[in-house]
Amino acid sequence: MKKFWNETAETMPEETIRVLQLAKLKETVAWVYEKVPFYRAKFEEQGVAPEDIQSLEDLPRLPFTIKSDLRENYPFGLFAVPPQECVRIHASSGTTGKPITGGYTRDDMAQWGECMARTFWAAGVRPSDICQNAYNMGLFTGGLGFLIGTETLGATLVPSGSGQTERQIILIQDFKTTVIYSTPSYALTIAEKAAELGVNLRDTSLRIGVFGAEPWSEEMRREIEDRLGIVAMESYGLTEMGGPGVAFSCSEKKGLHINEDYFIAEVIDPVTEEPLPLGEEGELVLTAIQRRAMPLIRYRVRDLTRLYREPCACGRTLLKMDRVAARSDDMLIVNGVNLYPSQIESILLEIPEVSPQYVIIVSKRGYLDRLAIDVEARKEIYDLGKEKLKEIEVKIQSRIKGIIGLSAHVRIVPYKVIERSEGKAKRVIDQRR
Ligand code: ADP
Ligand code: ZN
């Protein structure tokens, strides 16, 4: 059985990748300059023309594209082909505001299928697998991206969609599902429901999960593997780049490989906007070099990561990025201290009595910010009485103080008080805004 979905593309020498990237970048820059008035104006404003791109080192001469450019040109202002010529139009889930749109030509769809097929193959999915797609299968790119990749690979897809959690479990049992696709938080909702129904997912045919669409800590990944009895693999992407399929995990489970023949990745200092060398953490910037309906140039993703090129034991030569632990939009500043929800998640999940269901609430008390964390305990812990719960609260509080340096009001709330996620979990309530 082959080791890679596309051996040529996934194991190219760096030099070959760079030659290919430059050729595709030049084509794409010329394409948007000709077809998208927004880009022509932006390039002119920056004093750069397509002919100026003669090597990959010229990439930083091109202007950035930012989320508000998409919002201001909603719905089709950044399309390089008329919407009627697209075979598909998606929109983002709008986690951080007005949704943004993305169009696809027939060839863009084929590329998407290819990128996702690589993702699945690397995750261990094979044509004989039965894959249950518990992502929302609508405007959101996640569901249909996982669909096209599974079709491209040739495995069997069960489009269960998100929600109706009890039925998900019945389908897993009846159809002998071997692979599950969902957000990490929905995977936990499914695991919890299974436990309530007396079904041990570890005893089912499930063997692999491919998760994505939201940040999840390493502790969360292990929790999911343990509760579902699977290997938890990962897909990374965003609507602006066509959806999932930008990067994917491999057998090393360390970092994600970027589909470099389709996307050029850079990392910049979010403040100075200067490109950072490989290995340094900053804001991810992506350029889609083969898409045609809406290729974005130097799109500032607002996710923080680090890029590195090192031999990977899986055999792929594709550039790697760290798993995305945080979107910069999610960063909270609490009494002057920068805080990411994932930091809290890691602390909580290291405490065995605590469940992964939590919400962070920030509010204002006079001039000061107040940080509160509502979290549930594992079901059996509630029987140990109030004293025990108090003890856990104190333990969490002191860990947060010790690791992050903030005083938090931690509350163990009753079982199931926290809303269960069926898609992207909402972990933060900021009452100061
Ligand atoms: P929205 O911005 O409305 O959530 P998208 O569905 O396009 O719209 O979400 C893309 C974002 O989801 C990414 O920029 C990133 O923040 C997050 N994301 C996607 N996949 C992952 C992943 N594997 N790990 C962490 N975050 C992810
Ligand atoms: Zn690898």
PDB file of N, CA and C in Angstrom, residues 31-116:
ATOM      1  N   TRP A  31      -2.827  37.130 -12.519  1.00  0.00           N
ATOM      2  CA  TRP A  31      -4.273  36.838 -12.591  1.00  0.00           C
ATOM      3  C   TRP A  31      -5.096  37.841 -11.770  1.00  0.00           C
ATOM      4  N   VAL A  32      -4.707  38.046 -10.518  1.00  0.00           N
ATOM      5  CA  VAL A  32      -5.518  38.963  -9.697  1.00  0.00           C
ATOM      6  C   VAL A  32      -5.344  40.413 -10.153  1.00  0.00           C
ATOM      7  N   TYR A  33      -4.160  40.727 -10.666  1.00  0.00           N
ATOM      8  CA  TYR A  33      -3.910  42.092 -11.143  1.00  0.00           C
ATOM      9  C   TYR A  33      -4.859  42.399 -12.305  1.00  0.00           C
ATOM     10  N   GLU A  34      -5.055  41.386 -13.144  1.00  0.00           N
ATOM     11  CA  GLU A  34      -5.916  41.577 -14.302  1.00  0.00           C
ATOM     12  C   GLU A  34      -7.399  41.511 -13.935  1.00  0.00           C
ATOM     13  N   LYS A  35      -7.749  40.613 -13.011  1.00  0.00           N
ATOM     14  CA  LYS A  35      -9.171  40.310 -12.797  1.00  0.00           C
ATOM     15  C   LYS A  35      -9.827  40.990 -11.602  1.00  0.00           C
ATOM     16  N   VAL A  36      -9.021  41.431 -10.642  1.00  0.00           N
ATOM     17  CA  VAL A  36      -9.640  41.948  -9.414  1.00  0.00           C
ATOM     18  C   VAL A  36      -9.247  43.425  -9.217  1.00  0.00           C
ATOM     19  N   PRO A  37     -10.156  44.344  -9.500  1.00  0.00           N
ATOM     20  CA  PRO A  37      -9.825  45.771  -9.380  1.00  0.00           C
ATOM     21  C   PRO A  37      -9.262  46.131  -7.998  1.00  0.00           C
ATOM     22  N   PHE A  38      -9.759  45.460  -6.967  1.00  0.00           N
ATOM     23  CA  PHE A  38      -9.254  45.701  -5.614  1.00  0.00           C
ATOM     24  C   PHE A  38      -7.743  45.465  -5.572  1.00  0.00           C
ATOM     25  N   TYR A  39      -7.272  44.365  -6.156  1.00  0.00           N
ATOM     26  CA  TYR A  39      -5.842  44.062  -6.118  1.00  0.00           C
ATOM     27  C   TYR A  39      -5.044  45.003  -7.011  1.00  0.00           C
ATOM     28  N   ARG A  40      -5.592  45.324  -8.182  1.00  0.00           N
ATOM     29  CA  ARG A  40      -4.854  46.236  -9.055  1.00  0.00           C
ATOM     30  C   ARG A  40      -4.599  47.552  -8.298  1.00  0.00           C
ATOM     31  N   ALA A  41      -5.657  48.058  -7.658  1.00  0.00           N
ATOM     32  CA  ALA A  41      -5.529  49.330  -6.919  1.00  0.00           C
ATOM     33  C   ALA A  41      -4.521  49.175  -5.773  1.00  0.00           C
ATOM     34  N   LYS A  42      -4.608  48.056  -5.067  1.00  0.00           N
ATOM     35  CA  LYS A  42      -3.697  47.844  -3.932  1.00  0.00           C
ATOM     36  C   LYS A  42      -2.243  47.737  -4.388  1.00  0.00           C
ATOM     37  N   PHE A  43      -2.022  47.044  -5.481  1.00  0.00           N
ATOM     38  CA  PHE A  43      -0.656  46.897  -6.000  1.00  0.00           C
ATOM     39  C   PHE A  43      -0.127  48.262  -6.424  1.00  0.00           C
ATOM     40  N   GLU A  44      -1.002  49.042  -7.098  1.00  0.00           N
ATOM     41  CA  GLU A  44      -0.554  50.356  -7.571  1.00  0.00           C
ATOM     42  C   GLU A  44      -0.207  51.268  -6.397  1.00  0.00           C
ATOM     43  N   GLU A  45      -1.049  51.198  -5.392  1.00  0.00           N
ATOM     44  CA  GLU A  45      -0.820  52.002  -4.193  1.00  0.00           C
ATOM     45  C   GLU A  45       0.527  51.652  -3.557  1.00  0.00           C
ATOM     46  N   GLN A  46       0.869  50.376  -3.616  1.00  0.00           N
ATOM     47  CA  GLN A  46       2.112  49.892  -3.025  1.00  0.00           C
ATOM     48  C   GLN A  46       3.296  50.072  -3.988  1.00  0.00           C
ATOM     49  N   GLY A  47       2.988  50.463  -5.236  1.00  0.00           N
ATOM     50  CA  GLY A  47       4.041  50.657  -6.234  1.00  0.00           C
ATOM     51  C   GLY A  47       4.672  49.355  -6.686  1.00  0.00           C
ATOM     52  N   VAL A  48       3.852  48.320  -6.815  1.00  0.00           N
ATOM     53  CA  VAL A  48       4.404  47.045  -7.257  1.00  0.00           C
ATOM     54  C   VAL A  48       3.538  46.506  -8.403  1.00  0.00           C
ATOM     55  N   ALA A  49       4.203  45.922  -9.380  1.00  0.00           N
ATOM     56  CA  ALA A  49       3.488  45.354 -10.534  1.00  0.00           C
ATOM     57  C   ALA A  49       3.866  43.875 -10.638  1.00  0.00           C
ATOM     58  N   PRO A  50       3.055  43.083 -11.350  1.00  0.00           N
ATOM     59  CA  PRO A  50       3.348  41.644 -11.448  1.00  0.00           C
ATOM     60  C   PRO A  50       4.781  41.350 -11.908  1.00  0.00           C
ATOM     61  N   GLU A  51       5.329  42.171 -12.827  1.00  0.00           N
ATOM     62  CA  GLU A  51       6.700  41.914 -13.337  1.00  0.00           C
ATOM     63  C   GLU A  51       7.748  42.037 -12.227  1.00  0.00           C
ATOM     64  N   ASP A  52       7.405  42.713 -11.147  1.00  0.00           N
ATOM     65  CA  ASP A  52       8.392  42.894 -10.072  1.00  0.00           C
ATOM     66  C   ASP A  52       8.647  41.608  -9.278  1.00  0.00           C
ATOM     67  N   ILE A  53       7.784  40.629  -9.481  1.00  0.00           N
ATOM     68  CA  ILE A  53       7.961  39.380  -8.724  1.00  0.00           C
ATOM     69  C   ILE A  53       8.845  38.444  -9.553  1.00  0.00           C
ATOM     70  N   GLN A  54      10.110  38.447  -9.244  1.00  0.00           N
ATOM     71  CA  GLN A  54      11.076  37.640  -9.999  1.00  0.00           C
ATOM     72  C   GLN A  54      11.653  36.495  -9.168  1.00  0.00           C
ATOM     73  N   SER A  55      11.476  36.559  -7.870  1.00  0.00           N
ATOM     74  CA  SER A  55      11.916  35.442  -7.029  1.00  0.00           C
ATOM     75  C   SER A  55      11.004  35.401  -5.804  1.00  0.00           C
ATOM     76  N   LEU A  56      11.095  34.316  -5.046  1.00  0.00           N
ATOM     77  CA  LEU A  56      10.226  34.228  -3.860  1.00  0.00           C
ATOM     78  C   LEU A  56      10.584  35.295  -2.833  1.00  0.00           C
ATOM     79  N   GLU A  57      11.797  35.779  -2.900  1.00  0.00           N
ATOM     80  CA  GLU A  57      12.221  36.848  -1.976  1.00  0.00           C
ATOM     81  C   GLU A  57      11.471  38.155  -2.256  1.00  0.00           C
ATOM     82  N   ASP A  58      10.847  38.251  -3.434  1.00  0.00           N
ATOM     83  CA  ASP A  58      10.083  39.457  -3.761  1.00  0.00           C
ATOM     84  C   ASP A  58       8.680  39.445  -3.147  1.00  0.00           C
ATOM     85  N   LEU A  59       8.296  38.301  -2.596  1.00  0.00           N
ATOM     86  CA  LEU A  59       6.942  38.191  -2.034  1.00  0.00           C
ATOM     87  C   LEU A  59       6.593  39.325  -1.057  1.00  0.00           C
ATOM     88  N   PRO A  60       7.501  39.690  -0.136  1.00  0.00           N
ATOM     89  CA  PRO A  60       7.152  40.755   0.814  1.00  0.00           C
ATOM     90  C   PRO A  60       6.893  42.120   0.165  1.00  0.00           C
ATOM     91  N   ARG A  61       7.183  42.256  -1.117  1.00  0.00           N
ATOM     92  CA  ARG A  61       6.858  43.531  -1.777  1.00  0.00           C
ATOM     93  C   ARG A  61       5.360  43.651  -2.035  1.00  0.00           C
ATOM     94  N   LEU A  62       4.676  42.534  -2.005  1.00  0.00           N
ATOM     95  CA  LEU A  62       3.231  42.559  -2.271  1.00  0.00           C
ATOM     96  C   LEU A  62       2.465  42.998  -1.029  1.00  0.00           C
ATOM     97  N   PRO A  63       1.332  43.677  -1.241  1.00  0.00           N
ATOM     98  CA  PRO A  63       0.551  44.133  -0.078  1.00  0.00           C
ATOM     99  C   PRO A  63      -0.127  42.963   0.638  1.00  0.00           C
ATOM    100  N   PHE A  64      -0.452  43.185   1.903  1.00  0.00           N
ATOM    101  CA  PHE A  64      -1.232  42.199   2.651  1.00  0.00           C
ATOM    102  C   PHE A  64      -2.700  42.306   2.265  1.00  0.00           C
ATOM    103  N   THR A  65      -3.423  41.221   2.503  1.00  0.00           N
ATOM    104  CA  THR A  65      -4.885  41.265   2.449  1.00  0.00           C
ATOM    105  C   THR A  65      -5.334  40.979   3.876  1.00  0.00           C
ATOM    106  N   ILE A  66      -6.330  41.737   4.360  1.00  0.00           N
ATOM    107  CA  ILE A  66      -6.777  41.510   5.739  1.00  0.00           C
ATOM    108  C   ILE A  66      -8.276  41.217   5.754  1.00  0.00           C
ATOM    109  N   LYS A  67      -8.717  40.732   6.896  1.00  0.00           N
ATOM    110  CA  LYS A  67     -10.120  40.306   6.980  1.00  0.00           C
ATOM    111  C   LYS A  67     -11.091  41.422   6.619  1.00  0.00           C
ATOM    112  N   SER A  68     -10.788  42.665   7.025  1.00  0.00           N
ATOM    113  CA  SER A  68     -11.738  43.736   6.724  1.00  0.00           C
ATOM    114  C   SER A  68     -11.812  44.004   5.218  1.00  0.00           C
ATOM    115  N   ASP A  69     -10.750  43.670   4.469  1.00  0.00           N
ATOM    116  CA  ASP A  69     -10.840  43.804   3.002  1.00  0.00           C
ATOM    117  C   ASP A  69     -11.961  42.899   2.481  1.00  0.00           C
ATOM    118  N   LEU A  70     -12.056  41.725   3.073  1.00  0.00           N
ATOM    119  CA  LEU A  70     -13.097  40.784   2.640  1.00  0.00           C
ATOM    120  C   LEU A  70     -14.476  41.276   3.056  1.00  0.00           C
ATOM    121  N   ARG A  71     -14.525  41.807   4.262  1.00  0.00           N
ATOM    122  CA  ARG A  71     -15.832  42.280   4.748  1.00  0.00           C
ATOM    123  C   ARG A  71     -16.299  43.485   3.944  1.00  0.00           C
ATOM    124  N   GLU A  72     -15.354  44.402   3.647  1.00  0.00           N
ATOM    125  CA  GLU A  72     -15.742  45.610   2.906  1.00  0.00           C
ATOM    126  C   GLU A  72     -16.115  45.292   1.470  1.00  0.00           C
ATOM    127  N   ASN A  73     -15.611  44.201   0.961  1.00  0.00           N
ATOM    128  CA  ASN A  73     -15.911  43.834  -0.424  1.00  0.00           C
ATOM    129  C   ASN A  73     -16.906  42.679  -0.505  1.00  0.00           C
ATOM    130  N   TYR A  74     -17.625  42.495   0.587  1.00  0.00           N
ATOM    131  CA  TYR A  74     -18.651  41.451   0.661  1.00  0.00           C
ATOM    132  C   TYR A  74     -19.724  41.713  -0.383  1.00  0.00           C
ATOM    133  N   PRO A  75     -20.302  40.775  -1.098  1.00  0.00           N
ATOM    134  CA  PRO A  75     -19.925  39.376  -1.022  1.00  0.00           C
ATOM    135  C   PRO A  75     -18.872  38.946  -2.060  1.00  0.00           C
ATOM    136  N   PHE A  76     -18.851  39.622  -3.240  1.00  0.00           N
ATOM    137  CA  PHE A  76     -18.032  39.049  -4.318  1.00  0.00           C
ATOM    138  C   PHE A  76     -16.894  39.939  -4.801  1.00  0.00           C
ATOM    139  N   GLY A  77     -16.609  41.013  -4.057  1.00  0.00           N
ATOM    140  CA  GLY A  77     -15.630  41.997  -4.521  1.00  0.00           C
ATOM    141  C   GLY A  77     -14.220  41.463  -4.729  1.00  0.00           C
ATOM    142  N   LEU A  78     -13.849  40.360  -4.081  1.00  0.00           N
ATOM    143  CA  LEU A  78     -12.493  39.835  -4.279  1.00  0.00           C
ATOM    144  C   LEU A  78     -12.474  38.641  -5.230  1.00  0.00           C
ATOM    145  N   PHE A  79     -13.627  38.345  -5.814  1.00  0.00           N
ATOM    146  CA  PHE A  79     -13.678  37.237  -6.775  1.00  0.00           C
ATOM    147  C   PHE A  79     -12.940  37.645  -8.054  1.00  0.00           C
ATOM    148  N   ALA A  80     -12.219  36.701  -8.611  1.00  0.00           N
ATOM    149  CA  ALA A  80     -11.520  36.944  -9.871  1.00  0.00           C
ATOM    150  C   ALA A  80     -12.318  36.398 -11.059  1.00  0.00           C
ATOM    151  N   VAL A  81     -13.423  35.738 -10.761  1.00  0.00           N
ATOM    152  CA  VAL A  81     -14.326  35.287 -11.834  1.00  0.00           C
ATOM    153  C   VAL A  81     -15.741  35.678 -11.389  1.00  0.00           C
ATOM    154  N   PRO A  82     -16.660  35.870 -12.317  1.00  0.00           N
ATOM    155  CA  PRO A  82     -18.026  36.203 -11.892  1.00  0.00           C
ATOM    156  C   PRO A  82     -18.601  35.056 -11.062  1.00  0.00           C
ATOM    157  N   PRO A  83     -19.433  35.383 -10.073  1.00  0.00           N
ATOM    158  CA  PRO A  83     -19.989  34.315  -9.230  1.00  0.00           C
ATOM    159  C   PRO A  83     -20.683  33.231 -10.054  1.00  0.00           C
ATOM    160  N   GLN A  84     -21.268  33.632 -11.186  1.00  0.00           N
ATOM    161  CA  GLN A  84     -21.955  32.644 -12.045  1.00  0.00           C
ATOM    162  C   GLN A  84     -20.985  31.599 -12.589  1.00  0.00           C
ATOM    163  N   GLU A  85     -19.710  31.956 -12.657  1.00  0.00           N
ATOM    164  CA  GLU A  85     -18.734  30.995 -13.177  1.00  0.00           C
ATOM    165  C   GLU A  85     -18.150  30.090 -12.094  1.00  0.00           C
ATOM    166  N   CYS A  86     -18.545  30.360 -10.859  1.00  0.00           N
ATOM    167  CA  CYS A  86     -18.091  29.476  -9.778  1.00  0.00           C
ATOM    168  C   CYS A  86     -18.979  28.237  -9.771  1.00  0.00           C
ATOM    169  N   VAL A  87     -18.420  27.115  -9.327  1.00  0.00           N
ATOM    170  CA  VAL A  87     -19.294  25.958  -9.153  1.00  0.00           C
ATOM    171  C   VAL A  87     -19.751  25.862  -7.694  1.00  0.00           C
ATOM    172  N   ARG A  88     -19.171  26.685  -6.831  1.00  0.00           N
ATOM    173  CA  ARG A  88     -19.529  26.636  -5.411  1.00  0.00           C
ATOM    174  C   ARG A  88     -19.208  27.972  -4.760  1.00  0.00           C
ATOM    175  N   ILE A  89     -20.070  28.395  -3.836  1.00  0.00           N
ATOM    176  CA  ILE A  89     -19.764  29.567  -3.004  1.00  0.00           C
ATOM    177  C   ILE A  89     -20.010  29.183  -1.549  1.00  0.00           C
ATOM    178  N   HIS A  90     -19.004  29.396  -0.709  1.00  0.00           N
ATOM    179  CA  HIS A  90     -19.136  29.127   0.726  1.00  0.00           C
ATOM    180  C   HIS A  90     -19.073  30.434   1.506  1.00  0.00           C
ATOM    181  N   ALA A  91     -19.370  30.369   2.786  1.00  0.00           N
ATOM    182  CA  ALA A  91     -19.180  31.521   3.664  1.00  0.00           C
ATOM    183  C   ALA A  91     -18.638  31.027   4.988  1.00  0.00           C
ATOM    184  N   SER A  92     -17.877  31.871   5.679  1.00  0.00           N
ATOM    185  CA  SER A  92     -17.283  31.449   6.953  1.00  0.00           C
ATOM    186  C   SER A  92     -18.353  31.373   8.022  1.00  0.00           C
ATOM    187  N   SER A  93     -17.988  30.723   9.112  1.00  0.00           N
ATOM    188  CA  SER A  93     -18.958  30.579  10.198  1.00  0.00           C
ATOM    189  C   SER A  93     -19.159  31.880  10.961  1.00  0.00           C
ATOM    190  N   GLY A  94     -18.314  32.875  10.704  1.00  0.00           N
ATOM    191  CA  GLY A  94     -18.534  34.170  11.333  1.00  0.00           C
ATOM    192  C   GLY A  94     -18.251  34.194  12.818  1.00  0.00           C
ATOM    193  N   THR A  95     -17.264  33.424  13.252  1.00  0.00           N
ATOM    194  CA  THR A  95     -16.907  33.365  14.667  1.00  0.00           C
ATOM    195  C   THR A  95     -16.552  34.753  15.191  1.00  0.00           C
ATOM    196  N   THR A  96     -15.915  35.570  14.350  1.00  0.00           N
ATOM    197  CA  THR A  96     -15.431  36.858  14.849  1.00  0.00           C
ATOM    198  C   THR A  96     -16.123  38.050  14.189  1.00  0.00           C
ATOM    199  N   GLY A  97     -17.277  37.864  13.612  1.00  0.00           N
ATOM    200  CA  GLY A  97     -17.997  39.006  13.034  1.00  0.00           C
ATOM    201  C   GLY A  97     -18.712  38.626  11.766  1.00  0.00           C
ATOM    202  N   LYS A  98     -18.929  39.656  10.905  1.00  0.00           N
ATOM    203  CA  LYS A  98     -19.664  39.422   9.663  1.00  0.00           C
ATOM    204  C   LYS A  98     -18.993  38.302   8.849  1.00  0.00           C
ATOM    205  N   PRO A  99     -19.778  37.351   8.356  1.00  0.00           N
ATOM    206  CA  PRO A  99     -19.174  36.248   7.616  1.00  0.00           C
ATOM    207  C   PRO A  99     -18.499  36.715   6.334  1.00  0.00           C
ATOM    208  N   ILE A 100     -17.537  35.972   5.869  1.00  0.00           N
ATOM    209  CA  ILE A 100     -16.893  36.305   4.612  1.00  0.00           C
ATOM    210  C   ILE A 100     -17.122  35.145   3.630  1.00  0.00           C
ATOM    211  N   THR A 101     -17.032  35.487   2.340  1.00  0.00           N
ATOM    212  CA  THR A 101     -17.390  34.506   1.323  1.00  0.00           C
ATOM    213  C   THR A 101     -16.166  33.951   0.604  1.00  0.00           C
ATOM    214  N   GLY A 102     -16.337  32.831  -0.046  1.00  0.00           N
ATOM    215  CA  GLY A 102     -15.273  32.253  -0.856  1.00  0.00           C
ATOM    216  C   GLY A 102     -15.885  31.514  -2.030  1.00  0.00           C
ATOM    217  N   GLY A 103     -15.332  31.747  -3.228  1.00  0.00           N
ATOM    218  CA  GLY A 103     -15.855  31.063  -4.411  1.00  0.00           C
ATOM    219  C   GLY A 103     -14.859  30.025  -4.901  1.00  0.00           C
ATOM    220  N   TYR A 104     -15.343  29.070  -5.698  1.00  0.00           N
ATOM    221  CA  TYR A 104     -14.504  27.983  -6.223  1.00  0.00           C
ATOM    222  C   TYR A 104     -14.842  27.741  -7.675  1.00  0.00           C
ATOM    223  N   THR A 105     -13.811  27.642  -8.513  1.00  0.00           N
ATOM    224  CA  THR A 105     -14.014  27.131  -9.865  1.00  0.00           C
ATOM    225  C   THR A 105     -13.991  25.608  -9.765  1.00  0.00           C
ATOM    226  N   ARG A 106     -14.285  24.960 -10.883  1.00  0.00           N
ATOM    227  CA  ARG A 106     -14.256  23.496 -10.868  1.00  0.00           C
ATOM    228  C   ARG A 106     -12.850  22.996 -10.483  1.00  0.00           C
ATOM    229  N   ASP A 107     -11.847  23.708 -11.014  1.00  0.00           N
ATOM    230  CA  ASP A 107     -10.484  23.276 -10.712  1.00  0.00           C
ATOM    231  C   ASP A 107     -10.113  23.553  -9.239  1.00  0.00           C
ATOM    232  N   ASP A 108     -10.632  24.657  -8.703  1.00  0.00           N
ATOM    233  CA  ASP A 108     -10.399  24.934  -7.266  1.00  0.00           C
ATOM    234  C   ASP A 108     -10.963  23.798  -6.418  1.00  0.00           C
ATOM    235  N   MET A 109     -12.109  23.280  -6.841  1.00  0.00           N
ATOM    236  CA  MET A 109     -12.724  22.168  -6.099  1.00  0.00           C
ATOM    237  C   MET A 109     -11.827  20.926  -6.153  1.00  0.00           C
ATOM    238  N   ALA A 110     -11.263  20.678  -7.337  1.00  0.00           N
ATOM    239  CA  ALA A 110     -10.397  19.498  -7.484  1.00  0.00           C
ATOM    240  C   ALA A 110      -9.163  19.636  -6.591  1.00  0.00           C
ATOM    241  N   GLN A 111      -8.625  20.862  -6.530  1.00  0.00           N
ATOM    242  CA  GLN A 111      -7.449  21.093  -5.667  1.00  0.00           C
ATOM    243  C   GLN A 111      -7.807  20.843  -4.203  1.00  0.00           C
ATOM    244  N   TRP A 112      -8.995  21.273  -3.844  1.00  0.00           N
ATOM    245  CA  TRP A 112      -9.456  21.108  -2.460  1.00  0.00           C
ATOM    246  C   TRP A 112      -9.524  19.613  -2.124  1.00  0.00           C
ATOM    247  N   GLY A 113     -10.096  18.864  -3.047  1.00  0.00           N
ATOM    248  CA  GLY A 113     -10.188  17.412  -2.857  1.00  0.00           C
ATOM    249  C   GLY A 113      -8.807  16.797  -2.704  1.00  0.00           C
ATOM    250  N   GLU A 114      -7.865  17.249  -3.517  1.00  0.00           N
ATOM    251  CA  GLU A 114      -6.484  16.739  -3.457  1.00  0.00           C
ATOM    252  C   GLU A 114      -5.849  17.044  -2.090  1.00  0.00           C
ATOM    253  N   CYS A 115      -5.973  18.292  -1.655  1.00  0.00           N
ATOM    254  CA  CYS A 115      -5.362  18.686  -0.369  1.00  0.00           C
ATOM    255  C   CYS A 115      -5.977  17.900   0.793  1.00  0.00           C
ATOM    256  N   MET A 116      -7.281  17.692   0.733  1.00  0.00           N
ATOM    257  CA  MET A 116      -7.935  16.937   1.806  1.00  0.00           C
ATOM    258  C   MET A 116      -7.605  15.448   1.718  1.00  0.00           C
TER     259      MET A 116
END
